[in-house]
Amino acid sequence: MISVIKIGGSLFELPDLAERLAELLSNVDGHKIIIPGGGKLTDVIRHWDHTHNLGEEVSHQLALQTLSINAHLLTSFSDSYQLTNSLEQVVLHQIWNANKTPVLDPCCVTLNDPSLPQHWDNTSDSISAWVTHQLPNARLILAKSVDLPDVITNFEELASQGLVDGCFSNYAKAIEQIEWCNLRSKPIQLTSMH
């Protein structure tokens, strides 16, 4: 099974993110792909959009570039990670055959895909779900800074609480296995979302 692991942007504030990510990866069997969130870098773009009225399409393209920066940062954590801008490389096992864990640059993979809306309701959560849906036999793990609420009736409810973005349910409904992980907690535990 392929595990697509989305690292929430707020986690980039953790001084020990490299160690926590390594621990999470060691608890996940099979092939893995890491996808970064945007965090404070993306918040800067939101501020610029508000200040300069950039518009959602321009803002979204700039926000995707912050994900690229964070992908480079994650790759710097370990020689066992390899930056990739190609899902094809992943599917063909070129990176896994080199015993590397791919860190996907979402900017390169999604920027020109017309099926992905370019607005603030489509963030790295939705992009990660979209990527998961593109891969055979894949599950999605959302690494966040908070616990999953005890009672969740649907993905729209998660979005209304600000825990995922507004487009997440569009892609998540097609994924058989989605798990949640509060990467700030110890020990790290995965919770099934459905």
XYZ file of C-alpha atoms in Angstrom:
194
model
C 0.000 0.000 0.000
C 1.102 3.560 -0.712
C 0.711 6.061 2.120
C 0.405 9.725 1.148
C 1.436 11.680 4.251
C 0.410 15.327 4.373
C 2.443 17.386 6.846
C 0.322 20.261 8.111
C 1.811 23.709 7.697
C 1.574 24.543 11.415
C 3.934 21.633 12.144
C 6.807 23.507 10.506
C 6.994 25.554 13.716
C 8.115 22.446 15.662
C 11.865 22.515 16.369
C 11.870 18.699 16.368
C 9.756 18.242 13.225
C 12.499 16.166 11.567
C 12.508 13.682 14.453
C 8.705 13.525 14.695
C 8.388 12.976 10.947
C 10.983 10.187 11.078
C 9.034 8.558 13.923
C 5.781 8.770 11.975
C 7.399 7.245 8.891
C 8.821 4.389 10.958
C 5.271 3.544 12.122
C 3.869 3.384 8.582
C 4.437 0.249 6.508
C 4.896 0.164 2.760
C 5.755 2.932 0.337
C 5.350 6.526 1.498
C 5.044 9.938 -0.149
C 5.361 13.165 1.851
C 3.408 16.292 0.879
C 4.012 19.592 2.722
C 1.484 22.119 3.884
C 2.110 25.848 3.654
C 1.904 27.207 7.195
C 3.166 30.706 7.879
C 4.547 31.125 4.375
C 1.065 30.688 2.951
C -0.312 33.066 5.584
C 1.991 35.754 4.125
C 0.340 35.212 0.717
C -3.114 35.477 2.325
C -2.038 38.790 3.870
C -0.716 40.051 0.533
C -3.970 39.035 -1.152
C -5.913 41.032 1.440
C -3.554 44.012 1.162
C -3.097 44.115 -2.614
C -6.323 42.462 -3.884
C -4.316 39.914 -5.842
C -7.342 37.762 -6.580
C -7.792 34.108 -5.793
C -6.132 32.675 -8.897
C -2.912 34.690 -8.484
C -2.925 34.129 -4.725
C -3.422 30.397 -5.166
C -0.498 30.160 -7.590
C 1.735 32.047 -5.157
C 0.538 29.868 -2.273
C 1.451 26.735 -4.236
C 4.980 28.083 -4.493
C 5.194 28.232 -0.687
C 4.457 24.489 -0.680
C 7.442 24.077 -2.972
C 9.667 25.899 -0.471
C 8.424 23.654 2.335
C 9.018 20.550 0.194
C 12.646 21.637 -0.194
C 12.872 22.182 3.566
C 11.534 18.697 4.346
C 13.966 17.174 1.859
C 16.850 18.806 3.718
C 15.962 16.864 6.890
C 17.398 13.550 5.705
C 19.423 11.981 2.905
C 16.694 9.336 2.743
C 14.234 11.902 1.307
C 14.181 12.859 -2.360
C 12.374 15.842 -3.820
C 10.206 15.017 -6.808
C 7.952 17.049 -9.046
C 6.564 14.019 -10.861
C 3.862 11.588 -9.830
C 5.000 9.439 -12.742
C 8.404 8.975 -11.068
C 6.603 7.799 -7.948
C 4.224 5.432 -9.731
C 7.101 3.879 -11.666
C 8.869 3.242 -8.321
C 11.977 5.067 -9.510
C 12.451 6.794 -6.170
C 11.451 3.864 -3.968
C 13.808 1.593 -5.911
C 16.586 3.937 -4.797
C 15.443 3.404 -1.167
C 14.312 7.000 -0.895
C 11.081 8.516 0.411
C 9.718 11.003 -2.116
C 8.789 14.493 -0.983
C 6.361 15.761 -3.575
C 6.550 19.348 -4.760
C 2.820 20.096 -5.084
C 3.461 23.270 -7.061
C 4.928 21.371 -9.998
C 2.358 18.573 -9.938
C -0.837 20.604 -9.613
C -0.229 24.082 -11.007
C -1.512 23.342 -14.493
C -4.214 20.791 -13.667
C -7.603 22.275 -14.591
C -9.469 19.855 -12.311
C -8.075 21.605 -9.233
C -9.771 24.914 -8.434
C -7.487 27.862 -7.844
C -8.886 29.509 -4.741
C -8.384 29.562 -0.976
C -10.749 26.620 -0.335
C -8.303 24.346 -2.152
C -5.225 23.997 0.051
C -2.650 21.285 0.681
C -5.362 19.143 2.343
C -7.289 18.865 -0.917
C -4.119 18.578 -2.967
C -3.011 15.633 -0.813
C -6.403 13.962 -1.229
C -6.234 14.587 -4.984
C -2.739 13.032 -5.150
C -3.931 10.027 -3.120
C -6.774 9.537 -5.567
C -4.306 9.543 -8.505
C -2.298 6.631 -7.082
C -3.249 2.959 -7.101
C -4.111 1.396 -3.732
C -3.205 4.503 -1.725
C -4.291 5.793 1.666
C -4.059 9.321 3.045
C -2.549 10.253 6.405
C -3.185 13.809 7.569
C -0.519 14.870 10.075
C -1.904 17.858 11.944
C -1.326 19.895 15.118
C -4.579 18.866 16.829
C -6.444 15.696 17.697
C -9.298 14.525 15.525
C -12.583 15.423 17.260
C -14.288 12.440 18.914
C -17.441 12.734 16.837
C -17.175 13.471 13.132
C -20.169 12.875 10.916
C -18.654 13.986 7.600
C -15.788 15.842 5.941
C -17.882 18.992 5.562
C -18.095 19.179 9.353
C -14.305 18.980 9.568
C -14.107 21.840 7.074
C -16.603 23.936 9.059
C -14.342 23.542 12.111
C -11.315 24.694 10.095
C -9.582 21.308 10.371
C -9.475 20.708 6.599
C -10.144 22.989 3.658
C -13.470 23.512 1.946
C -12.672 21.370 -1.104
C -11.322 18.398 0.849
C -14.556 16.405 0.788
C -14.655 16.572 -3.045
C -11.554 14.368 -3.217
C -11.655 12.550 0.128
C -14.948 10.779 -0.556
C -13.244 8.681 -3.233
C -10.457 7.498 -0.883
C -11.046 4.239 0.954
C -8.648 4.818 3.840
C -7.941 8.159 5.521
C -6.156 8.485 8.851
C -5.456 11.426 11.146
C -2.395 11.991 13.286
C -1.656 14.726 15.815
C 2.084 14.969 15.219
C 2.479 17.199 18.266
C 1.340 14.425 20.618
C 3.429 11.659 22.122
C 3.200 8.835 21.362
C 2.216 9.376 17.748
C -1.036 7.564 16.962
C -3.039 7.164 13.795
C -6.827 7.480 13.992
C -9.027 6.171 11.198
C -11.424 8.750 9.792
C -13.558 6.195 7.935
